[in-house]
Amino acid sequence: ASAYNESEDWLEELKEVLYENKQTVKEFLAEELPVVKLIECEATYLLWLDCSSLNVSSKVLSEFFRQNQGLFLSAGSDFGECGDGFLRMNIACPKKLLDDGLLRLKAGIIALNNIRNF
């Protein structure tokens, strides 16, 4: 009970970090990767990234990022058939780690496009 009653400051700080991280992702995608769309959500630290315009299944895409960029994103299809074409990104992390992940995401999409255009 004491953790519940005495953790309000920690919870507020966490909410602020998650909000700022979500804004970072939103701005990065808009400016650097408009091909990927953020699905707006309120209550989670797992973001839905709409990658359907890439025309690659979410399983193949998540595996590609994992192998080529060392970036671990969950395949949306793991959460149901309707999730194919989406990836899930965990933003409950330090900003430095988030920024690194976003750069890896961009590099992975560039690499994917280079392979397709080869």
mmCIF file of C-alpha atoms in Angstrom:
data_model
loop_
_atom_site.group_PDB
_atom_site.id
_atom_site.type_symbol
_atom_site.label_atom_id
_atom_site.label_comp_id
_atom_site.label_asym_id
_atom_site.label_seq_id
_atom_site.Cartn_x
_atom_site.Cartn_y
_atom_site.Cartn_z
ATOM 1 C CA ALA A 1 0.000 0.000 0.000
ATOM 2 C CA SER A 2 2.868 2.408 0.747
ATOM 3 C CA ALA A 3 4.213 2.052 -2.806
ATOM 4 C CA TYR A 4 0.778 2.970 -4.120
ATOM 5 C CA ASN A 5 0.333 5.880 -1.710
ATOM 6 C CA GLU A 6 3.875 7.267 -1.936
ATOM 7 C CA SER A 7 4.661 6.905 -5.631
ATOM 8 C CA GLU A 8 2.640 9.790 -7.020
ATOM 9 C CA ASP A 9 5.747 11.883 -7.822
ATOM 10 C CA TRP A 10 7.334 8.951 -9.648
ATOM 11 C CA LEU A 11 4.145 8.341 -11.617
ATOM 12 C CA GLU A 12 3.858 11.994 -12.643
ATOM 13 C CA GLU A 13 7.505 12.000 -13.754
ATOM 14 C CA LEU A 14 6.927 8.818 -15.756
ATOM 15 C CA LYS A 15 3.860 10.305 -17.444
ATOM 16 C CA GLU A 16 5.900 13.367 -18.415
ATOM 17 C CA VAL A 17 8.726 11.256 -19.874
ATOM 18 C CA LEU A 18 6.245 9.143 -21.857
ATOM 19 C CA TYR A 19 4.496 12.269 -23.171
ATOM 20 C CA GLU A 20 7.801 13.827 -24.230
ATOM 21 C CA ASN A 21 8.962 10.578 -25.852
ATOM 22 C CA LYS A 22 5.684 10.290 -27.764
ATOM 23 C CA GLN A 23 6.112 13.876 -29.009
ATOM 24 C CA THR A 24 9.679 13.060 -30.069
ATOM 25 C CA VAL A 25 8.452 10.095 -32.131
ATOM 26 C CA LYS A 26 5.617 12.133 -33.637
ATOM 27 C CA GLU A 27 7.925 14.966 -34.696
ATOM 28 C CA PHE A 28 10.643 12.625 -35.991
ATOM 29 C CA LEU A 29 8.207 10.682 -38.151
ATOM 30 C CA ALA A 30 6.618 13.851 -39.533
ATOM 31 C CA GLU A 31 9.970 15.428 -40.391
ATOM 32 C CA GLU A 32 12.195 12.454 -41.225
ATOM 33 C CA LEU A 33 9.947 9.495 -42.104
ATOM 34 C CA PRO A 34 6.548 10.622 -43.376
ATOM 35 C CA VAL A 35 6.112 7.160 -44.919
ATOM 36 C CA VAL A 36 5.515 5.874 -41.341
ATOM 37 C CA LYS A 37 2.477 7.232 -39.496
ATOM 38 C CA LEU A 38 2.002 7.355 -35.734
ATOM 39 C CA ILE A 39 -1.380 6.097 -34.571
ATOM 40 C CA GLU A 40 -2.475 8.490 -31.836
ATOM 41 C CA CYS A 41 -3.200 6.818 -28.507
ATOM 42 C CA GLU A 42 -3.525 7.976 -24.937
ATOM 43 C CA ALA A 43 -2.972 5.187 -22.492
ATOM 44 C CA THR A 44 0.113 3.202 -23.391
ATOM 45 C CA TYR A 45 3.877 3.309 -23.760
ATOM 46 C CA LEU A 46 3.651 0.962 -26.759
ATOM 47 C CA LEU A 47 3.068 3.023 -29.887
ATOM 48 C CA TRP A 48 1.475 1.738 -33.063
ATOM 49 C CA LEU A 49 3.473 2.693 -36.160
ATOM 50 C CA ASP A 50 1.548 2.414 -39.418
ATOM 51 C CA CYS A 51 4.036 1.042 -41.959
ATOM 52 C CA SER A 52 1.406 -0.214 -44.395
ATOM 53 C CA SER A 53 2.643 2.088 -47.176
ATOM 54 C CA LEU A 54 5.863 0.018 -47.267
ATOM 55 C CA ASN A 55 3.838 -2.997 -48.479
ATOM 56 C CA VAL A 56 5.775 -5.447 -46.308
ATOM 57 C CA SER A 57 4.248 -7.742 -43.694
ATOM 58 C CA SER A 58 4.908 -6.673 -40.130
ATOM 59 C CA LYS A 59 6.679 -9.998 -39.383
ATOM 60 C CA VAL A 60 9.110 -9.498 -42.279
ATOM 61 C CA LEU A 61 9.576 -5.830 -41.389
ATOM 62 C CA SER A 62 10.259 -6.444 -37.698
ATOM 63 C CA GLU A 63 12.738 -9.206 -38.567
ATOM 64 C CA PHE A 64 14.447 -6.959 -41.132
ATOM 65 C CA PHE A 65 14.936 -4.192 -38.534
ATOM 66 C CA ARG A 66 16.165 -6.710 -35.980
ATOM 67 C CA GLN A 67 18.736 -8.272 -38.324
ATOM 68 C CA ASN A 68 19.882 -5.164 -40.173
ATOM 69 C CA GLN A 69 19.657 -2.444 -37.534
ATOM 70 C CA GLY A 70 19.602 -4.250 -34.198
ATOM 71 C CA LEU A 71 16.235 -2.547 -33.602
ATOM 72 C CA PHE A 72 13.644 -4.636 -31.804
ATOM 73 C CA LEU A 73 10.100 -3.644 -32.737
ATOM 74 C CA SER A 74 7.131 -5.944 -32.311
ATOM 75 C CA ALA A 75 5.235 -7.093 -35.389
ATOM 76 C CA GLY A 76 1.697 -5.754 -35.262
ATOM 77 C CA SER A 77 0.407 -9.113 -36.476
ATOM 78 C CA ASP A 78 1.490 -10.565 -33.101
ATOM 79 C CA PHE A 79 -1.470 -8.633 -31.682
ATOM 80 C CA GLY A 80 -3.996 -9.924 -34.222
ATOM 81 C CA GLU A 81 -4.473 -10.215 -37.941
ATOM 82 C CA CYS A 82 -5.560 -6.562 -38.234
ATOM 83 C CA GLY A 83 -2.128 -5.531 -36.932
ATOM 84 C CA ASP A 84 -0.292 -6.591 -40.080
ATOM 85 C CA GLY A 85 1.391 -3.582 -41.660
ATOM 86 C CA PHE A 86 1.972 -2.058 -38.227
ATOM 87 C CA LEU A 87 4.890 -2.174 -35.807
ATOM 88 C CA ARG A 88 4.852 -1.537 -32.062
ATOM 89 C CA MET A 89 7.504 0.626 -30.459
ATOM 90 C CA ASN A 90 8.193 0.753 -26.724
ATOM 91 C CA ILE A 91 8.880 4.351 -25.646
ATOM 92 C CA ALA A 92 9.331 3.646 -21.919
ATOM 93 C CA CYS A 93 13.051 4.325 -22.151
ATOM 94 C CA PRO A 94 15.587 7.150 -21.806
ATOM 95 C CA LYS A 95 15.437 9.765 -24.575
ATOM 96 C CA LYS A 96 18.953 8.881 -25.755
ATOM 97 C CA LEU A 97 17.832 5.291 -26.400
ATOM 98 C CA LEU A 98 14.664 6.486 -28.139
ATOM 99 C CA ASP A 99 16.632 8.836 -30.403
ATOM 100 C CA ASP A 100 18.984 5.984 -31.310
ATOM 101 C CA GLY A 101 16.022 3.740 -32.115
ATOM 102 C CA LEU A 102 14.463 6.364 -34.365
ATOM 103 C CA LEU A 103 17.717 6.786 -36.281
ATOM 104 C CA ARG A 104 17.896 2.994 -36.682
ATOM 105 C CA LEU A 105 14.303 2.981 -37.926
ATOM 106 C CA LYS A 106 15.160 5.582 -40.560
ATOM 107 C CA ALA A 107 18.341 3.750 -41.574
ATOM 108 C CA GLY A 108 16.374 0.502 -41.866
ATOM 109 C CA ILE A 109 13.776 2.043 -44.134
ATOM 110 C CA ILE A 110 16.505 3.564 -46.299
ATOM 111 C CA ALA A 111 18.196 0.133 -46.489
ATOM 112 C CA LEU A 112 14.879 -1.524 -47.355
ATOM 113 C CA ASN A 113 14.248 0.989 -50.134
ATOM 114 C CA ASN A 114 17.796 0.516 -51.466
ATOM 115 C CA ILE A 115 17.275 -3.253 -51.648
ATOM 116 C CA ARG A 116 13.970 -2.795 -53.471
ATOM 117 C CA ASN A 117 15.439 -0.313 -55.965
ATOM 118 C CA PHE A 118 18.551 -2.371 -56.652
#
